[in-house]
Coordinates of N, CA and C in Angstrom, one line a residue:
M249 N -19.5 -5.5 -3.8 CA -18.1 -5.2 -3.9 C -17.8 -5.5 -5.7
P250 N -16.9 -4.8 -6.3 CA -16.6 -5.1 -7.5 C -15.8 -6.3 -7.8
M251 N -16.3 -6.9 -9.0 CA -15.8 -8.1 -9.5 C -14.2 -8.3 -9.5
G252 N -13.3 -9.1 -8.9 CA -11.9 -8.8 -8.9 C -11.2 -8.6 -7.7
D253 N -11.9 -7.9 -6.6 CA -11.6 -7.6 -5.6 C -12.1 -8.5 -4.3
E254 N -11.9 -9.8 -4.4 CA -12.2 -10.8 -3.2 C -10.8 -10.8 -2.3
R255 N -10.6 -9.9 -1.5 CA -9.6 -9.9 -0.4 C -10.1 -10.6 0.9
I256 N -9.2 -11.5 1.1 CA -9.5 -12.6 2.3 C -9.1 -11.3 3.7
L257 N -9.9 -11.2 4.2 CA -9.8 -10.7 5.4 C -9.4 -11.4 6.5
I258 N -8.3 -11.5 7.2 CA -7.7 -12.1 8.2 C -7.9 -10.7 9.7
K259 N -8.5 -11.7 10.7 CA -8.4 -11.2 12.0 C -8.2 -11.8 12.6
F260 N -7.5 -11.1 14.0 CA -7.0 -11.9 15.0 C -7.6 -11.6 16.5
N261 N -7.7 -11.8 17.4 CA -8.3 -11.8 18.7 C -7.3 -11.4 19.7
V262 N -7.3 -10.5 20.4 CA -6.6 -10.0 21.7 C -6.4 -11.4 22.4
G263 N -5.3 -11.6 22.7 CA -4.9 -13.1 23.4 C -4.4 -14.2 22.5
D264 N -4.7 -13.9 21.2 CA -3.9 -14.8 20.2 C -2.3 -14.9 20.3
K265 N -2.2 -16.2 19.9 CA -1.0 -16.3 19.7 C -0.3 -16.1 17.8
V266 N 0.5 -15.7 17.5 CA 0.8 -15.3 16.2 C 2.5 -15.4 16.0
F267 N 2.8 -16.0 15.0 CA 4.4 -16.0 14.8 C 4.7 -14.6 13.9
L268 N 5.7 -13.9 13.7 CA 6.2 -12.6 13.0 C 7.2 -13.1 12.2
K269 N 7.0 -12.7 11.0 CA 7.6 -13.0 9.4 C 9.0 -11.8 9.8
V270 N 10.1 -12.4 9.7 CA 11.3 -11.8 9.4 C 12.0 -12.3 8.1
A271 N 12.8 -11.7 7.6 CA 13.6 -11.7 6.5 C 15.2 -11.9 6.3
S272 N 15.7 -12.7 5.6 CA 17.0 -13.1 5.6 C 17.8 -11.8 4.7
M273 N 18.8 -11.3 5.4 CA 19.5 -10.4 4.8 C 20.9 -10.9 4.6
K274 N 21.6 -11.0 3.1 CA 22.8 -11.6 3.2 C 23.8 -10.4 2.9
G275 N 23.5 -9.6 3.6 CA 24.8 -8.4 3.2 C 24.8 -7.5 1.7
V276 N 24.5 -8.2 0.9 CA 24.9 -7.7 -0.5 C 23.6 -7.7 -1.4
L277 N 23.5 -7.2 -2.4 CA 22.2 -7.3 -3.1 C 22.5 -7.9 -4.3
R278 N 21.4 -8.9 -4.3 CA 21.2 -10.2 -5.2 C 21.4 -9.6 -6.6
F279 N 22.5 -10.2 -6.9 CA 22.6 -10.1 -8.9 C 21.4 -10.5 -9.7
E280 N 21.5 -11.8 -9.6 CA 20.5 -12.8 -10.0 C 19.2 -13.0 -9.0
R281 N 17.9 -12.7 -9.3 CA 17.2 -12.8 -8.2 C 16.4 -14.1 -8.8
R282 N 16.1 -15.0 -8.0 CA 14.8 -16.2 -8.5 C 14.3 -16.4 -7.4
G283 N 12.8 -16.1 -7.7 CA 11.8 -16.4 -6.7 C 12.1 -15.1 -5.6
K284 N 10.9 -15.4 -4.6 CA 11.2 -14.8 -3.4 C 12.4 -14.7 -2.3
P285 N 12.9 -13.5 -2.0 CA 13.7 -13.7 -0.7 C 13.3 -14.5 0.6
S286 N 14.3 -15.0 0.8 CA 13.6 -16.1 2.3 C 13.3 -15.5 3.4
S287 N 12.3 -16.0 4.0 CA 11.3 -15.3 4.9 C 11.3 -17.0 6.0
R288 N 11.3 -16.5 7.2 CA 11.1 -17.1 8.3 C 10.2 -16.9 9.7
F289 N 9.6 -17.2 10.4 CA 8.5 -17.4 11.5 C 9.2 -16.8 12.2
V290 N 9.2 -16.5 13.4 CA 9.6 -16.1 15.0 C 8.8 -16.0 15.6
G291 N 8.9 -16.8 17.0 CA 7.6 -16.5 17.8 C 7.4 -17.9 18.5
P292 N 6.2 -17.9 19.2 CA 4.8 -17.1 19.0 C 4.8 -16.1 20.1
F293 N 4.1 -14.9 19.6 CA 3.9 -14.2 20.4 C 2.5 -13.7 20.4
E294 N 2.0 -12.9 21.7 CA 0.4 -12.7 22.0 C 0.1 -11.5 21.8
I295 N -1.4 -11.6 21.1 CA -1.6 -10.0 20.9 C -2.2 -9.3 21.8
L296 N -1.4 -8.2 22.0 CA -2.0 -7.6 23.1 C -3.3 -6.2 22.9
E297 N -3.2 -6.5 21.5 CA -4.6 -5.2 21.3 C -4.3 -4.9 19.5
R298 N -5.7 -4.6 19.2 CA -5.9 -4.5 17.7 C -5.8 -3.1 17.3
I299 N -5.0 -2.5 16.4 CA -4.9 -1.2 16.2 C -5.4 -1.1 14.8
G300 N -6.7 -0.9 14.7 CA -7.4 -0.2 13.5 C -7.9 -1.8 12.5
P301 N -8.3 -1.6 11.5 CA -8.7 -3.0 11.2 C -7.4 -3.8 10.7
M302 N -6.3 -3.4 10.6 CA -5.2 -4.4 9.7 C -3.7 -4.1 10.6
A303 N -3.9 -3.6 11.9 CA -2.6 -3.6 12.4 C -3.1 -4.2 14.1
Y304 N -1.7 -4.7 14.6 CA -2.0 -5.4 16.0 C -0.8 -5.1 16.5
R305 N -0.8 -4.9 18.1 CA 0.2 -4.8 18.8 C 0.4 -6.2 19.6
L306 N 1.8 -6.3 19.6 CA 2.1 -7.7 20.3 C 3.2 -7.6 21.6
A307 N 3.1 -8.5 22.2 CA 3.9 -8.8 23.3 C 5.4 -9.4 22.9
L308 N 6.0 -8.4 22.5 CA 7.6 -8.6 22.2 C 8.6 -9.6 23.4
S309 N 9.1 -10.1 22.8 CA 10.4 -10.7 24.0 C 11.6 -9.8 23.8
P310 N 12.0 -9.6 25.5 CA 13.0 -8.5 25.5 C 14.3 -8.2 24.4
S311 N 14.5 -9.3 23.7 CA 15.9 -9.5 22.2 C 15.0 -8.5 21.5
L312 N 13.9 -8.1 21.4 CA 13.2 -7.5 20.0 C 12.7 -6.1 20.9
S313 N 12.9 -5.5 21.8 CA 12.9 -4.4 22.1 C 13.2 -3.2 21.5
T314 N 13.9 -3.3 20.6 CA 14.4 -1.8 19.6 C 13.5 -2.0 18.3
V315 N 12.6 -3.2 18.3 CA 11.8 -3.2 17.0 C 10.0 -2.8 17.7
H316 N 9.8 -1.7 16.7 CA 8.3 -1.3 17.0 C 7.2 -2.5 16.9
D317 N 6.6 -2.3 18.2 CA 5.6 -3.8 18.3 C 4.3 -3.6 18.0
V318 N 4.0 -2.5 16.9 CA 2.5 -3.2 16.2 C 3.4 -3.3 14.6
F319 N 2.1 -4.5 14.1 CA 2.5 -5.1 12.9 C 1.3 -5.1 12.2
H320 N 1.3 -5.0 10.6 CA 0.3 -5.3 9.9 C -0.1 -6.7 9.6
V321 N -1.2 -7.1 9.5 CA -1.7 -8.6 9.5 C -0.9 -9.2 8.5
S322 N -0.4 -8.6 7.6 CA 0.4 -9.9 6.4 C 1.9 -10.2 7.1
M323 N 2.2 -9.2 8.0 CA 3.5 -9.9 8.8 C 3.1 -11.2 9.7
L324 N 2.1 -11.5 10.0 CA 1.7 -12.5 11.1 C 1.1 -13.7 10.6
R325 N 1.2 -14.8 11.3 CA 0.6 -16.2 10.7 C 0.0 -16.6 12.2
K326 N -0.9 -17.0 12.1 CA -2.1 -17.6 13.4 C -1.0 -18.8 14.4
Y327 N -0.8 -18.9 15.2 CA -0.3 -20.2 15.8 C -1.4 -20.9 16.5
V328 N -1.6 -21.9 16.3 CA -3.0 -22.8 16.7 C -1.7 -23.4 17.6
I329 N -2.4 -23.1 19.3 CA -2.1 -23.8 20.4 C -2.5 -25.5 20.2
D330 N -1.5 -26.5 20.5 CA -1.4 -27.9 20.4 C -0.6 -28.0 21.7
P331 N -1.1 -28.6 22.9 CA -0.1 -29.2 23.8 C 1.0 -30.1 23.6
S332 N 0.7 -31.1 23.0 CA 1.7 -31.9 22.4 C 2.9 -31.3 21.6
H333 N 2.6 -30.0 20.8 CA 3.7 -29.1 20.2 C 4.6 -28.8 21.1
V334 N 6.3 -28.7 20.7 CA 7.2 -27.9 21.4 C 7.8 -27.3 20.4
V335 N 7.5 -26.1 20.6 CA 8.3 -24.9 19.8 C 9.7 -24.7 19.8
N336 N 10.7 -25.4 19.0 CA 12.4 -25.3 19.2 C 12.6 -23.5 19.0
Y337 N 13.1 -23.2 20.2 CA 13.6 -21.8 20.5 C 15.1 -21.7 20.1
E338 N 15.3 -21.2 18.6 CA 16.6 -20.9 18.3 C 17.1 -19.3 18.4
P339 N 18.1 -19.1 19.8 CA 17.9 -17.3 19.7 C 18.4 -17.0 18.2
L340 N 17.9 -16.0 17.7 CA 18.1 -15.3 16.5 C 18.1 -14.0 16.6
K341 N 19.6 -13.4 16.2 CA 19.6 -11.9 16.2 C 18.9 -11.2 14.8
I342 N 17.7 -10.7 15.4 CA 17.1 -9.8 14.6 C 17.1 -8.3 14.7
D343 N 17.6 -7.7 13.7 CA 17.5 -6.4 13.5 C 16.4 -5.5 13.8
E344 N 16.6 -4.3 13.8 CA 15.5 -3.4 14.0 C 14.4 -3.5 12.6
N345 N 14.6 -3.7 11.7 CA 14.0 -3.7 10.6 C 13.4 -5.4 10.0
L346 N 13.7 -5.8 11.3 CA 13.1 -7.3 11.3 C 13.6 -8.2 10.0
S347 N 14.9 -8.2 10.4 CA 15.8 -9.1 9.3 C 16.9 -9.9 10.1
Y348 N 17.5 -10.7 9.8 CA 18.6 -11.6 10.2 C 19.7 -11.6 9.5
T349 N 20.8 -11.5 10.0 CA 22.1 -11.9 8.7 C 22.8 -13.3 8.2
E350 N 23.0 -13.7 7.5 CA 23.1 -15.0 6.9 C 24.8 -15.1 7.0
Q351 N 25.5 -16.4 7.2 CA 26.6 -16.2 6.7 C 27.0 -17.2 5.8
P352 N 28.1 -16.6 4.9 CA 28.5 -18.1 4.0 C 29.1 -18.8 4.4
I353 N 28.9 -19.9 3.9 CA 29.8 -21.3 4.6 C 31.2 -21.5 3.3
E354 N 30.6 -21.7 2.2 CA 31.6 -21.8 1.2 C 31.3 -21.2 -0.3
V355 N 32.4 -21.6 -1.2 CA 31.5 -21.2 -2.9 C 31.8 -22.4 -3.0
L356 N 30.6 -22.8 -3.8 CA 30.5 -24.1 -4.4 C 31.0 -24.3 -5.9
A357 N 30.7 -22.8 -6.5 CA 30.8 -22.9 -8.1 C 31.1 -21.8 -8.5
R358 N 31.6 -21.3 -9.9 CA 31.9 -19.8 -10.5 C 31.3 -20.2 -11.8
K359 N 31.0 -19.0 -12.5 CA 30.5 -18.8 -13.6 C 30.7 -17.2 -14.5
V360 N 30.5 -16.6 -15.3 CA 30.7 -15.7 -15.8 C 29.4 -15.3 -16.6
K361 N 28.6 -14.7 -16.4 CA 27.8 -14.0 -16.9 C 28.1 -12.9 -18.1
I362 N 27.4 -12.9 -19.2 CA 28.0 -12.1 -20.5 C 26.4 -11.2 -20.5
L363 N 26.7 -10.0 -20.3 CA 25.8 -8.6 -21.0 C 26.3 -7.8 -21.6
R364 N 26.0 -8.1 -22.8 CA 26.3 -7.2 -23.9 C 27.7 -7.2 -24.2
N365 N 28.7 -5.8 -23.7 CA 30.0 -5.7 -23.6 C 30.5 -5.8 -22.3
R366 N 29.9 -6.7 -21.6 CA 30.5 -6.9 -20.2 C 30.2 -8.0 -19.7
E367 N 31.6 -8.6 -19.0 CA 31.7 -10.1 -18.3 C 31.6 -9.7 -16.9
I368 N 30.6 -10.3 -16.2 CA 30.6 -10.3 -14.9 C 30.8 -11.7 -14.0
P369 N 31.8 -12.1 -13.4 CA 32.4 -13.0 -12.8 C 31.3 -13.5 -11.5
L370 N 30.7 -14.6 -11.6 CA 29.5 -14.7 -10.5 C 30.4 -15.9 -9.6
V371 N 29.8 -16.1 -8.4 CA 30.3 -17.5 -7.1 C 28.6 -18.0 -6.9
K372 N 28.7 -19.3 -6.8 CA 27.4 -19.8 -6.5 C 28.1 -20.3 -5.1
V373 N 27.2 -19.0 -3.9 CA 27.6 -19.8 -2.1 C 26.8 -20.3 -1.7
L374 N 27.1 -21.1 -0.7 CA 25.6 -21.8 0.3 C 26.2 -21.2 1.6
W375 N 24.8 -20.8 1.9 CA 24.6 -19.5 3.1 C 24.2 -20.5 4.4
Q376 N 24.4 -20.1 5.3 CA 23.6 -21.1 6.5 C 23.5 -19.6 7.7
N377 N 22.1 -19.9 8.4 CA 21.8 -19.4 9.5 C 20.6 -20.4 10.3
H378 N 21.5 -20.9 11.7 CA 20.4 -22.0 12.4 C 19.9 -22.8 11.5
R379 N 20.6 -23.8 10.9 CA 20.0 -25.1 10.3 C 19.5 -24.9 9.1
V380 N 19.2 -23.9 8.5 CA 18.7 -23.3 7.3 C 19.6 -23.0 6.3
E381 N 19.8 -24.0 5.4 CA 20.8 -23.7 4.3 C 20.3 -23.1 2.9
E382 N 20.8 -22.3 1.9 CA 20.4 -21.8 1.3 C 21.4 -21.8 0.1
V383 N 21.4 -21.5 -0.9 CA 22.3 -21.3 -2.3 C 21.7 -20.6 -3.3
T384 N 22.9 -19.4 -3.2 CA 22.5 -18.4 -4.2 C 23.8 -18.1 -5.3
W385 N 23.7 -17.2 -6.4 CA 24.3 -16.9 -6.9 C 24.7 -15.7 -6.9
E386 N 26.3 -14.7 -6.6 CA 26.2 -13.6 -6.2 C 27.4 -13.1 -6.9
R387 N 27.9 -11.6 -6.9 CA 28.7 -11.2 -7.6 C 30.0 -11.5 -6.9
E388 N 30.9 -12.1 -8.0 CA 32.4 -12.2 -7.0 C 32.8 -11.1 -6.4
D389 N 33.0 -9.9 -7.2 CA 33.9 -9.1 -6.4 C 33.3 -8.1 -5.0
D390 N 31.9 -8.5 -5.3 CA 31.1 -8.3 -3.6 C 31.6 -9.2 -2.9
M391 N 31.7 -10.2 -3.0 CA 31.6 -11.5 -1.8 C 33.2 -11.2 -1.3
K392 N 33.9 -11.3 -2.6 CA 35.5 -11.1 -2.1 C 35.6 -9.7 -1.2
A393 N 34.9 -8.5 -1.4 CA 34.8 -7.5 -0.6 C 34.3 -7.5 0.6
R394 N 33.2 -8.3 0.9 CA 32.8 -8.8 2.0 C 33.1 -10.0 3.0
Y395 N 33.6 -10.8 2.1 CA 34.0 -12.1 3.0 C 35.3 -12.5 2.1
P396 N 36.5 -12.0 2.2 CA 37.6 -12.7 1.6 C 38.0 -13.9 2.3
E397 N 37.7 -14.0 3.8 CA 37.9 -15.4 4.1 C 37.8 -16.4 3.3
L398 N 36.2 -16.7 2.7 CA 35.8 -17.4 1.7 C 37.0 -17.5 0.4
F399 N 37.7 -16.8 -0.1 CA 38.7 -16.8 -1.1 C 40.3 -17.1 -0.7
E400 N 40.4 -17.4 0.7 CA 41.7 -17.6 1.1 C 41.8 -18.8 0.5
E401 N 43.2 -19.6 0.0 CA 43.3 -20.8 0.1 C 45.0 -21.3 0.5

């Protein structure tokens, strides 16, 4: 094996329980992106079958019936069964592309970003979905178009 190609092979067995990675979609393209987009895991789901070396078929819940049931290993996280562990189940509406929509709560601040000869008004938005809160800077015109109720006084 050549140097620098030390990949960690993750392998699951049929019957194992795993969490499935989903991503949040705020409905607008990020103007200023710092770090990675928010991710969360849903489940656990049982592995029904191994499809090749890197993909697995899962027993998905009926709410995910529109989602293809085979996933790459990078989308899965092993769930270690612990009888004392109670998994809080919160119904989360997940789209076909394994994303969910967050809702803006309020505008916390405003600033103007200057790019050469342009000024771009930005707003700092507090988002929430199922007890998870996040703050991001978004373009003010995009937010006014999608969420006019945030700007009513």
